[in-house]
Tab-separated table of C-alpha atoms and ligand atoms in Angstrom:
chain	number	residue	atom	x	y	z
A	1	MET	CA	115.501	115.830	102.090
A	2	PHE	CA	112.449	114.227	103.639
A	3	VAL	CA	110.618	111.799	101.340
A	4	THR	CA	107.516	109.829	102.297
A	5	PHE	CA	105.689	106.965	100.617
A	6	GLU	CA	101.946	106.500	100.750
A	7	GLY	CA	99.459	104.198	99.123
A	8	PRO	CA	96.704	101.663	99.610
A	9	GLU	CA	97.437	98.209	101.024
A	10	GLY	CA	99.621	96.004	98.802
A	11	SER	CA	101.134	98.837	96.785
A	12	GLY	CA	104.644	97.421	97.347
A	13	LYS	CA	106.039	100.431	99.232
A	14	SER	CA	108.390	98.571	101.514
A	15	SER	CA	110.134	96.587	98.732
A	16	GLN	CA	110.433	99.718	96.610
A	17	ILE	CA	111.887	101.753	99.490
A	18	ALA	CA	114.539	99.078	100.135
A	19	LEU	CA	115.572	99.100	96.455
A	20	LEU	CA	115.575	102.886	96.284
A	21	ALA	CA	117.706	103.146	99.430
A	22	SER	CA	120.360	100.809	98.065
A	23	PHE	CA	120.424	102.762	94.787
A	24	LEU	CA	120.820	106.104	96.599
A	25	GLN	CA	123.376	104.819	99.108
A	26	GLU	CA	126.087	104.913	96.449
A	27	ARG	CA	125.912	108.708	96.443
A	28	PHE	CA	124.116	109.866	99.593
A	29	THR	CA	123.615	109.009	103.244
A	30	VAL	CA	120.152	107.516	103.446
A	31	VAL	CA	117.985	106.672	106.442
A	32	THR	CA	114.944	104.460	105.902
A	33	THR	CA	112.168	104.153	108.424
A	34	ARG	CA	108.478	103.385	108.699
A	35	GLU	CA	105.270	104.234	110.508
A	36	PRO	CA	103.961	103.163	112.827
A	37	GLY	CA	107.274	102.148	114.368
A	38	GLY	CA	110.809	103.098	113.420
A	39	THR	CA	111.899	103.496	117.066
A	40	PRO	CA	111.760	101.046	120.006
A	41	ILE	CA	108.814	102.972	121.498
A	42	GLY	CA	107.118	103.226	118.106
A	43	ASP	CA	107.518	99.474	117.586
A	44	GLU	CA	105.709	98.829	120.869
A	45	ILE	CA	102.901	101.132	119.703
A	46	ARG	CA	102.834	99.324	116.332
A	47	ALA	CA	102.351	95.966	118.033
A	48	CYS	CA	99.418	97.357	120.021
A	49	VAL	CA	97.691	99.304	117.249
A	50	HIS	CA	97.974	96.473	114.696
A	51	ASN	CA	97.084	93.610	117.046
A	52	VAL	CA	94.056	91.942	115.416
A	53	ALA	CA	92.836	90.971	118.911
A	54	ASN	CA	92.364	94.678	119.789
A	55	THR	CA	88.846	94.814	118.363
A	56	ALA	CA	87.731	97.247	121.109
A	57	MET	CA	90.118	100.029	119.992
A	58	THR	CA	88.180	103.225	119.263
A	59	PRO	CA	88.991	105.305	116.154
A	60	THR	CA	90.214	108.157	118.382
A	61	ALA	CA	92.518	105.887	120.404
A	62	GLU	CA	93.820	104.442	117.134
A	63	MET	CA	94.539	107.908	115.739
A	64	LEU	CA	96.337	109.014	118.919
A	65	LEU	CA	98.487	105.877	118.933
A	66	TYR	CA	99.589	106.469	115.332
A	67	SER	CA	100.273	110.092	116.267
A	68	ALA	CA	102.270	109.135	119.371
A	69	SER	CA	104.436	106.816	117.288
A	70	ARG	CA	104.943	109.681	114.809
A	71	ALA	CA	105.903	112.179	117.534
A	72	GLN	CA	108.563	109.766	118.789
A	73	LEU	CA	109.879	109.052	115.283
A	74	VAL	CA	110.116	112.733	114.360
A	75	GLY	CA	111.907	113.625	117.604
A	76	GLU	CA	114.206	110.616	117.855
A	77	LEU	CA	115.123	109.936	114.232
A	78	ILE	CA	113.716	112.154	111.482
A	79	ARG	CA	114.666	115.633	112.708
A	80	PRO	CA	118.213	114.622	113.789
A	81	SER	CA	118.756	112.837	110.437
A	82	LEU	CA	117.580	115.844	108.424
A	83	ALA	CA	119.744	118.137	110.550
A	84	ALA	CA	122.741	115.931	109.653
A	85	GLY	CA	121.934	116.403	105.949
A	86	TYR	CA	120.721	112.841	105.302
A	87	ILE	CA	117.976	111.744	102.929
A	88	VAL	CA	115.122	110.264	104.976
A	89	LEU	CA	112.813	107.754	103.258
A	90	CYS	CA	109.750	107.092	105.412
A	91	ASP	CA	107.164	104.368	104.716
A	92	ARG	CA	103.924	106.276	105.567
A	93	TYR	CA	103.601	109.525	107.516
A	94	ALA	CA	100.877	112.005	108.482
A	95	ASP	CA	98.981	111.625	105.183
A	96	SER	CA	98.158	108.056	106.298
A	97	THR	CA	96.336	109.442	109.334
A	98	LEU	CA	94.297	111.813	107.163
A	99	ALA	CA	93.527	109.070	104.625
A	100	TYR	CA	92.814	106.141	107.012
A	101	GLN	CA	91.479	107.775	110.179
A	102	GLY	CA	89.988	110.804	108.386
A	103	TYR	CA	88.536	109.564	105.099
A	104	GLY	CA	88.417	105.874	106.119
A	105	ARG	CA	87.096	106.108	109.697
A	106	GLY	CA	85.350	109.462	109.321
A	107	LEU	CA	87.202	111.394	112.050
A	108	ASN	CA	87.174	115.185	111.771
A	109	LEU	CA	89.947	116.231	109.363
A	110	GLU	CA	90.581	119.561	111.059
A	111	HIS	CA	91.131	117.798	114.417
A	112	LEU	CA	93.508	115.357	112.733
A	113	ARG	CA	95.490	118.241	111.281
A	114	GLN	CA	95.782	119.831	114.722
A	115	VAL	CA	96.996	116.593	116.326
A	116	THR	CA	99.435	116.107	113.455
A	117	GLN	CA	100.788	119.604	113.966
A	118	ILE	CA	101.425	118.736	117.636
A	119	ALA	CA	102.990	115.349	116.806
A	120	THR	CA	105.315	116.614	114.066
A	121	GLY	CA	105.907	120.222	115.115
A	122	GLY	CA	104.854	121.062	111.566
A	123	LEU	CA	107.478	118.917	109.805
A	124	THR	CA	106.141	118.289	106.282
A	125	PRO	CA	107.738	116.040	103.638
A	126	ASP	CA	109.593	117.686	100.761
A	127	LEU	CA	108.208	115.006	98.462
A	128	THR	CA	105.555	112.304	98.823
A	129	PHE	CA	105.236	109.373	96.433
A	130	PHE	CA	101.756	107.935	96.051
A	131	LEU	CA	102.125	104.317	94.927
A	132	ASP	CA	98.715	103.807	93.436
A	133	ILE	CA	96.987	100.471	92.928
A	134	ASP	CA	93.397	99.345	92.602
A	135	VAL	CA	92.125	98.473	96.103
A	136	GLU	CA	91.086	94.899	95.344
A	137	ARG	CA	94.311	94.171	93.434
A	138	GLY	CA	96.342	95.529	96.359
A	139	LEU	CA	94.464	93.566	99.012
A	140	ALA	CA	94.877	90.372	96.950
A	141	ARG	CA	98.622	91.030	96.623
A	142	ARG	CA	98.903	91.261	100.420
A	143	THR	CA	97.005	88.052	101.020
A	144	ASP	CA	98.837	86.145	98.256
A	145	GLY	CA	102.224	87.483	99.369
A	146	GLY	CA	101.737	86.100	102.897
A	147	LEU	CA	102.522	89.541	104.378
A	148	GLU	CA	101.859	90.514	108.017
A	149	MET	CA	98.106	91.180	108.396
A	150	ASN	CA	97.060	94.055	110.654
A	151	ARG	CA	93.724	95.323	112.024
A	152	LEU	CA	93.289	97.651	109.048
A	153	ASP	CA	93.764	94.859	106.503
A	154	LEU	CA	90.642	93.304	107.989
A	155	GLU	CA	88.509	96.357	107.078
A	156	THR	CA	86.006	96.207	104.212
A	157	VAL	CA	86.843	96.943	100.589
A	158	GLN	CA	84.629	100.052	100.915
A	159	PHE	CA	86.820	101.333	103.762
A	160	HIS	CA	89.916	100.943	101.612
A	161	GLN	CA	88.164	102.635	98.696
A	162	ARG	CA	87.390	105.637	100.913
A	163	VAL	CA	91.075	105.699	101.895
A	164	ARG	CA	92.189	105.716	98.235
A	165	GLU	CA	89.703	108.469	97.411
A	166	GLY	CA	90.982	110.371	100.452
A	167	TYR	CA	94.502	110.251	99.068
A	168	ARG	CA	93.223	111.694	95.793
A	169	GLN	CA	91.729	114.625	97.721
A	170	LEU	CA	94.966	115.194	99.619
A	171	ILE	CA	96.935	115.180	96.354
A	172	ALA	CA	94.500	117.655	94.782
A	173	GLU	CA	94.974	120.022	97.740
A	174	ASP	CA	98.785	120.111	97.472
A	175	PRO	CA	99.813	118.688	94.066
A	176	SER	CA	103.395	120.017	94.014
A	177	ARG	CA	104.394	117.875	97.020
A	178	TRP	CA	103.114	114.619	95.455
A	179	GLU	CA	104.259	112.290	92.667
A	180	ILE	CA	101.772	109.628	91.613
A	181	ILE	CA	103.345	106.327	90.551
A	182	ASP	CA	101.356	103.496	88.979
A	183	ALA	CA	102.294	100.607	91.308
A	184	ASP	CA	100.446	97.940	89.339
A	185	ARG	CA	103.476	97.213	87.149
A	186	PRO	CA	106.614	95.068	87.415
A	187	ILE	CA	108.871	95.986	90.359
A	188	THR	CA	111.687	97.214	88.090
A	189	ALA	CA	109.418	99.585	86.135
A	190	VAL	CA	108.099	101.151	89.341
A	191	GLN	CA	111.640	101.406	90.720
A	192	GLN	CA	112.926	103.160	87.600
A	193	ASP	CA	110.210	105.815	87.932
A	194	LEU	CA	111.027	106.352	91.607
A	195	GLN	CA	114.758	106.724	90.925
A	196	LYS	CA	114.258	109.085	87.992
A	197	THR	CA	111.780	111.303	89.838
A	198	LEU	CA	113.783	111.478	93.038
A	199	LEU	CA	117.049	112.296	91.254
A	200	ALA	CA	115.288	115.080	89.347
A	201	ARG	CA	113.946	116.519	92.624
A	202	LEU	CA	117.370	116.301	94.252
A	203	GLU	CA	118.841	118.233	91.320
A	204	THR	CA	116.246	120.975	91.837
A	205	VAL	CA	117.003	121.198	95.555
A	206	ARG	CA	120.752	121.385	94.936
A	207	SER	CA	120.642	123.932	92.090
B	301	TMP	P1	102.027	98.888	106.433
B	301	TMP	O1	103.216	98.991	107.329
B	301	TMP	O2	101.846	97.555	105.828
B	301	TMP	O3	101.931	100.027	105.452
B	301	TMP	O4	100.772	98.997	107.413
B	301	TMP	C1	100.502	100.109	108.147
B	301	TMP	C2	99.017	100.123	108.389
B	301	TMP	O5	98.702	101.159	109.299
B	301	TMP	C3	98.201	100.377	107.123
B	301	TMP	O6	97.056	99.576	107.155
B	301	TMP	C4	97.802	101.836	107.254
B	301	TMP	C5	97.735	102.022	108.746
B	301	TMP	N1	97.990	103.381	109.210
B	301	TMP	C6	96.932	104.183	109.598
B	301	TMP	O7	95.776	103.757	109.550
B	301	TMP	N2	97.183	105.442	110.042
B	301	TMP	C7	98.444	105.942	110.131
B	301	TMP	O8	98.636	107.094	110.546
B	301	TMP	C8	99.550	105.095	109.716
B	301	TMP	C9	100.947	105.606	109.780
B	301	TMP	C10	99.276	103.833	109.271
């Protein structure tokens, strides 16, 4: 089963994924990964695309770098793991490109879908969690938490609001794939929702 996690900055995805993986590991084989990155080549791309000194990077170059990292991750890790019957938990995936480069940067959504199709070979998540949080609350959490800052963190609040709105559009287009989780709550409350929802989905797949 292929599960992805999306959300605005500071929604706490990475901590939640780590907790969820250790919960699931008692019963399943779980692979956790992230985008951009997740492979040695992807990590090199991540360093380049997130380098705050790369102010000259064009939106199209940015989008292709994220897509190149994704192509490598799908080929090297995600498809082989799914073929082995593992649960794959991925921190961001193609929806991030639609939300950030499409709705945030204003690139043509149809072109982004075509590039995504090439990068992933059409591999779509079985389930996507949207960890939702108010944009300003999320950005403050990142700054206060001393987390790694990337080029996109430096964008305006308006940019991040367009991204969040973009996610809402994506969810409206394909609601059965998504589960919306209110991420502005204590870590344990969010984690309980994730565990309950994922176990219910796994039951459905197995029955
Ligand atoms: P994160 O690892 O803290 O979630 O940061 C990843 C950043 O990269 C975040 O700002 C969103 C951005 N991003 C895109 O803009 N497009 C993409 O396709 C992906 C995967 C990430």
